[in-house]
Coordinates of C-alpha atoms in Angstrom, one line a residue:
M1 CA -52.8 -3.5 20.4
A2 CA -48.9 -2.8 19.6
P3 CA -46.8 -1.5 22.2
S4 CA -45.6 1.9 22.4
N5 CA -42.3 2.1 23.9
G6 CA -41.0 4.6 21.2
M7 CA -39.8 2.3 18.8
S8 CA -41.1 1.0 15.6
Y9 CA -41.8 -2.8 14.6
R10 CA -42.1 -5.0 11.9
V11 CA -43.2 -8.4 11.5
V12 CA -40.8 -11.1 10.3
Q13 CA -42.0 -14.5 8.7
L14 CA -39.8 -17.3 10.3
G15 CA -41.4 -20.8 8.6
K16 CA -44.6 -20.7 10.0
E17 CA -44.2 -18.4 12.9
S18 CA -44.1 -14.9 12.8
R19 CA -42.7 -12.4 15.5
A20 CA -41.9 -8.7 15.7
R21 CA -38.5 -7.3 15.7
P22 CA -37.7 -4.0 16.9
I23 CA -36.3 -1.6 14.1
N24 CA -32.9 -0.2 15.5
P25 CA -33.7 3.4 16.0
G26 CA -30.0 4.4 14.9
Y27 CA -31.0 4.0 11.3
F28 CA -33.1 7.2 11.6
F29 CA -30.3 8.9 13.0
V30 CA -27.4 8.3 10.2
A31 CA -30.1 8.0 7.5
P32 CA -29.4 12.0 6.6
A33 CA -25.8 11.5 6.6
I34 CA -26.1 8.5 4.3
L35 CA -28.4 10.2 2.3
F36 CA -25.8 13.5 1.9
F37 CA -23.1 11.6 0.7
A38 CA -24.9 9.3 -1.3
A39 CA -26.3 12.8 -3.1
L40 CA -22.4 14.2 -3.0
A41 CA -21.3 10.5 -4.9
I42 CA -24.8 10.4 -7.4
L43 CA -25.3 13.5 -8.4
P44 CA -22.0 14.4 -9.8
T45 CA -21.2 11.5 -11.5
L46 CA -25.2 11.9 -13.1
Y47 CA -24.2 15.3 -14.3
V48 CA -21.0 14.1 -15.9
F49 CA -23.1 11.2 -17.8
Y50 CA -25.4 14.2 -19.2
L51 CA -22.2 16.4 -20.2
S52 CA -20.6 13.5 -22.0
F53 CA -23.6 14.0 -24.4
F54 CA -22.9 17.3 -25.2
S55 CA -20.5 19.5 -27.0
S56 CA -19.6 23.3 -27.0
P57 CA -17.4 25.5 -28.6
R58 CA -13.9 25.8 -26.7
G59 CA -14.7 28.2 -23.7
Q60 CA -18.3 28.6 -24.1
V61 CA -19.6 26.0 -21.5
T62 CA -23.3 27.2 -21.3
N63 CA -23.6 27.1 -25.0
R64 CA -23.5 23.7 -25.7
F65 CA -25.6 21.1 -28.0
F66 CA -26.4 17.5 -28.1
V67 CA -23.9 15.1 -30.2
G68 CA -25.1 11.6 -28.8
L69 CA -22.4 9.1 -28.7
Q70 CA -20.1 11.2 -30.8
N71 CA -17.6 12.3 -27.6
Y72 CA -17.0 8.6 -26.9
V73 CA -16.0 7.7 -30.4
D74 CA -13.8 10.4 -30.5
A75 CA -12.6 9.6 -27.0
L76 CA -11.9 6.2 -28.0
S77 CA -10.5 7.0 -31.3
L78 CA -7.8 9.2 -29.9
S79 CA -4.3 8.4 -31.0
K80 CA -3.1 9.9 -27.7
L81 CA -5.5 7.2 -25.4
A82 CA -3.7 4.3 -25.8
P83 CA -0.1 5.0 -24.6
V84 CA -2.1 7.2 -21.7
V85 CA -4.4 3.9 -21.2
S86 CA -0.8 1.8 -20.8
H87 CA 1.2 4.7 -18.4
T88 CA -2.0 3.9 -16.1
L89 CA -1.7 0.6 -16.2
V90 CA 1.8 0.7 -15.3
F91 CA 1.2 3.2 -12.5
A92 CA -1.7 1.5 -10.9
I93 CA -0.1 -2.0 -11.3
G94 CA 3.2 -1.3 -10.2
S95 CA 2.2 0.5 -7.3
S96 CA -0.5 -2.1 -6.4
L97 CA 1.9 -4.8 -6.5
F98 CA 4.5 -3.2 -4.5
H99 CA 1.8 -1.8 -2.0
L100 CA 1.1 -5.1 -0.9
L101 CA 4.4 -6.5 -1.1
F102 CA 6.1 -4.4 1.0
G103 CA 3.2 -3.9 3.2
F104 CA 2.8 -7.3 3.7
L105 CA 6.6 -7.7 4.8
L106 CA 6.1 -4.5 7.0
A107 CA 3.1 -6.1 8.9
L108 CA 4.9 -9.4 9.5
Y109 CA 7.9 -8.1 10.9
L110 CA 5.6 -5.9 13.5
N111 CA 3.5 -8.9 13.9
S112 CA 6.4 -10.7 14.9
R113 CA 7.8 -8.0 17.3
L114 CA 4.4 -7.7 19.2
N115 CA 6.9 -7.4 22.7
F116 CA 9.3 -5.1 21.3
H117 CA 9.8 -2.0 23.7
F118 CA 10.1 0.4 20.9
L119 CA 7.1 -1.0 18.8
N120 CA 4.8 2.1 18.9
A121 CA 7.8 4.4 18.0
V122 CA 8.5 2.3 15.0
R123 CA 4.9 1.9 14.0
A124 CA 4.2 5.8 14.2
L125 CA 8.0 6.1 12.3
L126 CA 6.6 3.6 9.3
L127 CA 3.2 5.6 9.3
L128 CA 4.9 8.9 9.1
P129 CA 4.7 9.2 5.1
W130 CA 1.2 8.2 4.5
A131 CA 0.4 11.3 7.5
I132 CA 1.7 13.9 4.9
S133 CA -0.6 15.1 2.5
P134 CA -0.1 14.2 -1.1
A135 CA 0.6 18.0 -2.3
V136 CA 3.6 18.2 0.4
V137 CA 4.8 14.8 -0.8
S138 CA 5.2 15.9 -4.4
M139 CA 6.3 19.2 -3.3
V140 CA 9.2 17.5 -1.3
W141 CA 10.0 14.8 -4.1
R142 CA 10.1 17.4 -6.8
L143 CA 12.6 19.3 -4.8
L144 CA 14.6 16.0 -4.2
S145 CA 14.7 15.2 -7.8
H146 CA 16.0 18.7 -8.7
P147 CA 19.5 18.3 -10.4
Q148 CA 21.1 21.4 -8.6
I149 CA 19.0 21.5 -5.4
S150 CA 18.3 17.7 -4.2
P151 CA 21.6 16.5 -2.0
I152 CA 21.6 13.2 -4.5
G153 CA 21.7 16.0 -7.4
I154 CA 24.8 17.8 -5.8
L155 CA 26.8 14.4 -4.7
L156 CA 26.5 13.1 -8.3
S157 CA 27.8 16.1 -9.9
G158 CA 30.5 16.7 -7.4
L159 CA 31.5 12.9 -8.1
N160 CA 31.4 13.6 -12.0
P161 CA 29.7 17.0 -13.3
E162 CA 28.2 14.8 -16.6
W163 CA 26.3 12.7 -14.1
V164 CA 22.9 14.6 -13.7
W165 CA 20.2 13.4 -11.2
T166 CA 17.1 14.3 -13.3
P167 CA 14.7 11.3 -12.5
L168 CA 11.4 13.3 -13.0
A169 CA 12.5 14.9 -16.1
S170 CA 13.7 11.7 -18.2
T171 CA 11.3 10.5 -20.5
K172 CA 12.7 7.1 -19.5
T173 CA 12.4 7.4 -15.5
A174 CA 9.8 9.7 -14.9
L175 CA 6.8 7.4 -14.6
L176 CA 8.9 4.8 -12.8
T177 CA 10.1 7.3 -10.2
L178 CA 6.2 8.5 -9.9
T179 CA 5.7 4.9 -9.1
G180 CA 8.3 4.6 -6.8
I181 CA 7.1 7.7 -5.0
N182 CA 3.7 6.8 -4.9
V183 CA 4.7 3.4 -3.3
W184 CA 6.6 5.1 -0.4
H185 CA 3.7 7.5 0.1
F186 CA 0.8 5.0 0.6
T187 CA 2.6 1.4 1.6
P188 CA 2.0 2.5 5.5
F189 CA -1.7 2.4 5.0
Y190 CA -1.7 -1.1 3.5
M191 CA 1.1 -2.4 6.2
L192 CA -1.5 -1.2 8.8
M193 CA -4.6 -2.7 7.4
I194 CA -2.5 -6.1 6.7
L195 CA -1.2 -5.7 10.2
A196 CA -4.8 -5.8 11.4
G197 CA -5.5 -9.0 9.4
L198 CA -2.5 -10.9 10.9
Q199 CA -3.1 -10.2 14.5
A200 CA -6.9 -11.5 14.0
I201 CA -5.2 -15.0 13.1
D202 CA -6.1 -17.5 15.5
P203 CA -2.6 -18.6 17.4
T204 CA -3.5 -22.0 17.6
L205 CA -3.0 -22.5 13.8
Y206 CA 0.7 -21.0 14.1
E207 CA 1.5 -23.7 17.2
V208 CA 0.0 -26.5 15.2
A209 CA 2.5 -25.9 12.5
K210 CA 5.1 -25.7 14.6
I211 CA 4.1 -28.8 16.4
D212 CA 4.2 -30.6 12.8
G213 CA 7.8 -28.9 12.5
A214 CA 7.1 -25.9 9.9
S215 CA 9.6 -23.6 9.2
A216 CA 9.3 -20.0 9.7
F217 CA 8.7 -19.8 5.8
Q218 CA 6.3 -22.7 5.7
E219 CA 4.4 -21.0 8.6
V220 CA 3.8 -17.7 6.3
W221 CA 3.2 -19.7 3.0
Y222 CA 0.9 -22.5 4.4
V223 CA -0.8 -20.3 7.1
T224 CA -0.8 -16.5 7.3
I225 CA -1.3 -16.3 3.6
P226 CA -4.5 -18.8 3.3
Q227 CA -6.0 -16.6 6.4
V228 CA -5.4 -13.1 4.8
R229 CA -5.8 -14.1 1.0
R230 CA -9.0 -12.4 1.0
L231 CA -8.0 -9.0 2.7
L232 CA -5.0 -9.3 0.2
F233 CA -7.3 -9.5 -2.7
T234 CA -9.9 -6.8 -1.6
L235 CA -6.9 -4.5 -1.0
G236 CA -5.6 -4.9 -4.0
L237 CA -8.8 -4.2 -6.0
F238 CA -9.1 -1.1 -4.1
D239 CA -5.3 0.0 -4.6
F240 CA -6.0 -0.7 -8.2
V241 CA -8.9 1.5 -8.9
T242 CA -7.8 4.3 -6.5
T243 CA -4.4 4.6 -8.1
A244 CA -5.5 4.6 -11.4
V245 CA -7.4 7.7 -11.1
Y246 CA -4.9 9.4 -8.8
F247 CA -4.2 12.6 -10.0
D248 CA -2.4 14.9 -7.1
L249 CA 1.3 13.6 -7.1
I250 CA 1.8 13.4 -11.4
W251 CA -0.3 16.7 -11.7
I252 CA 2.1 18.6 -9.2
T253 CA 5.2 16.8 -10.0
T254 CA 5.2 16.4 -13.4
H255 CA 2.1 17.6 -15.0
G256 CA 2.0 14.3 -17.4
G257 CA 5.1 15.0 -18.7
P258 CA 8.3 15.6 -19.9
V259 CA 6.5 14.6 -23.3
G260 CA 3.5 12.9 -22.3
S261 CA 5.4 10.2 -20.6
S262 CA 3.9 10.4 -17.1
E263 CA 0.6 11.0 -18.5
V264 CA -2.2 8.9 -16.9
L265 CA -6.1 9.3 -17.2
A266 CA -6.6 11.4 -14.2
T267 CA -4.4 14.4 -15.9
F268 CA -5.3 13.7 -19.3
V269 CA -9.4 14.3 -18.4
Y270 CA -8.2 17.3 -16.3
R271 CA -6.1 18.4 -19.5
Q272 CA -9.0 18.0 -21.7
A273 CA -11.5 19.6 -19.4
F274 CA -9.9 22.4 -18.1
L275 CA -6.9 23.1 -20.7
S276 CA -8.5 22.4 -23.6
F277 CA -12.3 23.5 -22.5
D278 CA -13.3 20.2 -24.2
F279 CA -15.5 19.0 -21.1
G280 CA -17.7 16.7 -23.3
R281 CA -14.9 14.5 -24.4
A282 CA -13.4 14.8 -20.6
S283 CA -16.8 13.5 -19.4
A284 CA -17.0 10.4 -22.0
I285 CA -13.4 9.5 -20.9
A286 CA -14.3 10.0 -17.2
M287 CA -17.8 7.8 -17.7
L288 CA -15.5 5.1 -19.3
L289 CA -13.0 5.2 -16.6
F290 CA -16.0 4.9 -14.4
V291 CA -17.5 1.8 -16.0
V292 CA -14.4 0.2 -15.9
A293 CA -13.7 0.6 -12.2
I294 CA -17.7 -0.4 -11.0
T295 CA -17.2 -3.5 -13.5
L296 CA -13.7 -4.5 -11.7
S297 CA -15.1 -3.9 -8.3
S298 CA -18.3 -5.6 -9.0
I299 CA -16.0 -8.9 -10.6
G300 CA -13.8 -8.6 -7.3
V301 CA -17.1 -9.1 -5.1
M302 CA -18.3 -12.1 -7.0
V303 CA -14.8 -13.6 -6.8
M304 CA -15.4 -13.2 -2.9
E305 CA -18.7 -14.2 -2.9
R306 CA -18.0 -17.4 -4.6
E307 CA -14.9 -18.1 -2.1

């Protein structure tokens, strides 16, 4: 008779032997939450996929009709899509590279100052930008970019009336400014993740490197980077995917302007859906973006498994 101690058992075949292994009852407790959050992720995606095959007259969401793949054809043939994709790539790649670069450098500094008396205070100050909500960050930087309100704008106009401080109002600087703001906002998160990876490195590796006469740069290049390479790759992939669909900062500060110079896929989809009321085409673009994100994530997982 099977033991009746309140735990379920399953038989696991190990070569020619078999034994009963208890199933962790914790799975039964977390299953409802997992199913709930899975439903929140899967059901909206399925609904967007469903909407991508339909079209409706402007403002008449319930009066839709089946158009097959026409929304996908129309989306890919949009003349505005190419610059939007290029803006998204510039924003995502630029943000990801500088997030990892500055995050790595700051993590190296903090990791080398573990005995510093004010380390916790310095770490708290560095984490402060990340603790601020994206909406607040967007509004603050929007004010700081105003030529008549910003201290920088007032200073420049005082030095020379012809110097106008409009980093978010210029087609040449809007996207680069948004990239810089995004780097400032989220670098602390990546610093924290990389710092955790650095503190997990075996200290004996550095001791051996010092015995061999390695310089500080050589320790970083030959010891630190190889040890956190997988972490950096994972963070970079995660950063690129999440930044490519980032909406809050760009919409609140510039609405994708001026003249579409900072329009990215997230704001473009929003504009198609809630300003043009073309939910079918917006859903098609969203699904294309979803496929790209899943593909990149899958490639990343395969690369990590091969290593």
